[in-house]
Each structure stands twice: as structure tokens, then as C-alpha cells.
Amino acid sequence: MRRLSHPHICWTDNDGPRILGINPWITDFAAFNVWSRPVGLLACLDMLRNAGASVALLDCMDRTWEDVAWPTPGQYATGRYPKETLPLPPAMASMERRYSRYGLPHDHVRQALAALDPPPEAILVTSIMTYWYPGSLHMLDLAAELWPDVPRLLGGTYATLCADHARIHADADLIMQGSMEKRTNWDTLWNLLHRPAPPLPDNAGLGLALDLYNEPNYAPILGSRGCPFTCDYCASHALYPKFTQGEPDRIFASIASEYERGVRDFAFYDDALLVNPDQWLWPLLTRITEAGLDLRLHTPNAMHVRSLTRDVCHRLKQAGLHTVRLGLETTDFENRHDVKLTEQEWKDGANTLLEAGFDLDDIGVYILFGLPNQNPANVEDAIRHVQAFGFRPHLAHYTPIPGSPMFHEAVAASPYPLEQEPLFQNNSIWPCVPGGFNWEDARRWKSLLHGTG
Ligand code: SF4
């Protein structure tokens, strides 16, 4: 049951405090929607609602506001965002790039928030990439202007990994480091609301409040949090120290309910999708197949190639996997920074995928680009190797993330002050490539990827 207070921002019908979750705009040089959803925020809202709060969502990246012109969607509900050009942040003023705010127009958002009646009793703003913090800070300022006495919380990746920076720059009552189900975060939040903290609900952190979207055209699937591996360039452990997996019945119920609302494109958000698949993935795929759901599954996060046995590929294909992304990283198999993968394992996994009947156009292979002290010739070799298989190579631009084992190496290799200013952690500026981003090299890499270089 939802109480209407604005066509797109509705309070759920609970008696507890009203808590508004906000996914702010992206501020960047480029942005493309690949089934993006703020799953951390949606998990918080689910948890809060289950604990009795009335919750509502404002997602500035939500294309379902019918009064906003949005670029025509691309394949499988992916696509571009509307954008408004912004001045470059002062720290980046010398860069000759266009910087934009992506998502719903600022005026629409301001008007929607100002019209919210009844107003929130707490506001929870998320942050997805560390270098998108200007959007989060601006949203906190807007909330402070509209409701100066309402507590404001900042959570998400920037709040967790750049907490010292956020404490200085964010106008928030609480910088929430780590997930909301952490006892200290949970208790502090309820304390700010002047209420005793209720017990943490079941499934905390794994349920998603997907029903807060009106007429969505895609949905995330979250079967697990965290990852049992520790790749040098990844901050998964700093964000989610424990690897936890959910229950297949709950995950299936979430998919079935979105399917009933017309959603056909579902994207797995798991970092380690194929680890312990008996726990939830196999039962889930069986349920999907038995229920005859005619959906398209996508794995925008790379799957581990060495797990792609014939049985695994068959199960994924049968349940409706369409978009396949594989993590290769490099073809320098002796010097990897991620989960170990031999050349033979890579070839076996890739061939098994092809034998299972996946469309070559739907298979993309991530190759890491822009690592500290990386030899570009290795990247070029990997591109040609992937093309020889008939797969599409994608450059996964390295992001120096605080909390990742490689961050200190990145700081040493980069000409930018990565530790002091999260804006420089943006992978679009090639922060660890000597000389940084330049259009000539960008065009060259593009033609190599298209097989014309
Ligand atoms: S890169 Fe992937 S496999 Fe490696 S630690 Fe991060 S989430 Fe896990």
C-alpha cells in the first residue's frame, strides 16, 4: 500500500517515521545506463520499511518520470541519460572535457521535493562512485535548504571509502560508513529519529524495495553481498567485509513480482555470482525455468571464466541469460591482479560458452586498462586475443579505489592527488596512465576495439 504525495515519490503506508531515500545525479564526463539501480539504497529502504518506517524513493536516474524527455532506450532497456552541462569542478578546471550532471532535470527534482507533503522526517542520500560525490553533496544542500531541521544521512561508496573527505564537505548529520545493517549505523539512525532502534529485520541487506519504482523497465537481482576473493584493484572487501548469500525463495519472489509488473530485463548485481551456486543461484534458475518466465538475464558484472563448465553454461542459457560479460583482465596470465586464471581455463570457459549456444554479439570480455605501470602493449595483445575468439573486447578502465589493495601503488603512479581529492579517482581521466586522458589515444583504442586499428 502506498500513499501518494507526488506522482513519483510516494510514502509507503507504515506508521513509523517517514524516511526519504535519494539516489542523486551522476556528475561525470560520460555516463551510460547499464541497468543501473542504487541497490545499497534500495536495501536500506527495504530494511527500514520492514522495521516499521514509511519510506519513499527519489531516484534522479529513473527514466519513468513521463514528464521528462529521455533519450530513446537502447538494447534490453539500457541507454543514455538526459544531461545538463556543468562547469568543471575547480580542481579539474584545466581539463578540456565537457562535464555534466546526468539524470532528471534539476528543476523537476527541486519542484518534486518542495511539493512533498507530508515532508520527510529523515533523508538518506546515497553515493555510488567516490568521484560522483558532487551530486550527493548538492542533494544534501538542497535537502538542507528545503527542510533545515530534518536529519540528513549520507551513505554509500563515497561515504564509506572517503569518510574523512565527506566529514569535511558534506552537510550531513551522519556519514554512514559501511552498510546500514552494521549495528552502530542502525542504532545511530534511530537515535537521530529520537526512537528506540527496532531489531534488524530478517534478510537485512539482501532485500530490495523495488516496488518503489513506478513502471520500471528493468530490475536488479541481488543474491549475495561481497566477494570471497581479493583482487588487487577491487574494494569489495572494504565495502562488504563478509560474503553473504541470500535465500532462493525470497530472490525468486522479488523477480516474480517485478515480472508481474511487466519487467523482462533483469541484471545480476552479484560480485561472485558463480560461487557456491547451490546456495541460491541453481535453485533460483530452476524456479525461473519451471515457472516459464520469459525474461532476459544479464550479467553486467563479469563472471568468473574458470567456473564456466558445460553444466553452468547450460543452466544459465536455459533460464534466459542474454548478456554475458566475462572478466579476462589480461592475457599476461603469469602476472594477474585478480582471481587466478590459466590460459587453458580461459580457453575452455570461452569454448564452453560458445558450445552452449550463446550469441557472439551478446558476449563481451573485460580487459583492464589504465592500471598503474601497465604496459599498453599487453592491453593491445589482449584485445586481439579476444577478437580472435570472435568475442567483443571491452576496456574496463581502472578506477583507483581507496580501500583496494592496489590503491597505494595507484597513488604513487598518478600525477593527481588521488588521496586528497576523490574527483581524481575518476577512471575517465585515466588517472594512472602517463600523460592522462587524451583524445588521440582514446580514438586509437576505440578503433582497436572495433577491429579497425
Ligand atoms: S574484482 Fe570481482 S572477484 Fe575480484 S574481489 Fe572484486 S568482486 Fe571479487
PDB file of N, CA and C and ligand atoms in Angstrom, residues 227 229-231 233-234 236 271 304 339, ligand 1:
ATOM      1  N   CYS A 227      32.324 -10.548  -1.665  1.00  0.00           N
ATOM      2  CA  CYS A 227      33.040 -11.481  -2.551  1.00  0.00           C
ATOM      3  C   CYS A 227      34.102 -12.202  -1.726  1.00  0.00           C
ATOM      4  N   PHE A 229      36.851 -13.382  -2.865  1.00  0.00           N
ATOM      5  CA  PHE A 229      38.193 -13.178  -3.429  1.00  0.00           C
ATOM      6  C   PHE A 229      38.723 -11.801  -3.035  1.00  0.00           C
ATOM      7  N   THR A 230      40.002 -11.586  -3.294  1.00  0.00           N
ATOM      8  CA  THR A 230      40.592 -10.266  -3.019  1.00  0.00           C
ATOM      9  C   THR A 230      41.466  -9.856  -4.189  1.00  0.00           C
ATOM     10  N   CYS A 231      40.867  -9.298  -5.214  1.00  0.00           N
ATOM     11  CA  CYS A 231      41.656  -8.821  -6.356  1.00  0.00           C
ATOM     12  C   CYS A 231      42.281  -7.481  -5.976  1.00  0.00           C
ATOM     13  N   TYR A 233      42.805  -4.687  -7.396  1.00  0.00           N
ATOM     14  CA  TYR A 233      42.239  -3.388  -7.798  1.00  0.00           C
ATOM     15  C   TYR A 233      40.824  -3.176  -7.267  1.00  0.00           C
ATOM     16  N   CYS A 234      40.319  -4.077  -6.441  1.00  0.00           N
ATOM     17  CA  CYS A 234      38.901  -4.056  -6.080  1.00  0.00           C
ATOM     18  C   CYS A 234      38.712  -3.717  -4.598  1.00  0.00           C
ATOM     19  N   SER A 236      35.855  -4.429  -2.956  1.00  0.00           N
ATOM     20  CA  SER A 236      34.691  -5.174  -2.471  1.00  0.00           C
ATOM     21  C   SER A 236      34.809  -5.491  -0.968  1.00  0.00           C
ATOM     22  N   ASP A 271      28.757  -9.829  -7.104  1.00  0.00           N
ATOM     23  CA  ASP A 271      30.181  -9.774  -7.427  1.00  0.00           C
ATOM     24  C   ASP A 271      30.731 -11.165  -7.691  1.00  0.00           C
ATOM     25  N   HIS A 304      33.161 -15.239 -13.519  1.00  0.00           N
ATOM     26  CA  HIS A 304      34.482 -15.884 -13.471  1.00  0.00           C
ATOM     27  C   HIS A 304      34.562 -16.976 -14.525  1.00  0.00           C
ATOM     28  N   VAL A 339      41.542 -12.931  -9.649  1.00  0.00           N
ATOM     29  CA  VAL A 339      41.425 -14.353  -9.381  1.00  0.00           C
ATOM     30  C   VAL A 339      42.269 -15.090 -10.421  1.00  0.00           C
TER      31      VAL A 339
HETATM   32  S1  SF4 B   1      37.131  -7.978  -8.784  1.00  0.00           S
HETATM   33 FE1  SF4 B   1      35.384  -9.337  -8.594  1.00  0.00          FE
HETATM   34  S2  SF4 B   1      36.268 -11.315  -7.995  1.00  0.00           S
HETATM   35 FE2  SF4 B   1      37.816  -9.756  -7.581  1.00  0.00          FE
HETATM   36  S3  SF4 B   1      37.495  -9.191  -5.434  1.00  0.00           S
HETATM   37 FE3  SF4 B   1      36.347  -7.734  -6.691  1.00  0.00          FE
HETATM   38  S4  SF4 B   1      34.312  -8.575  -6.791  1.00  0.00           S
HETATM   39 FE4  SF4 B   1      35.657 -10.228  -6.131  1.00  0.00          FE
END
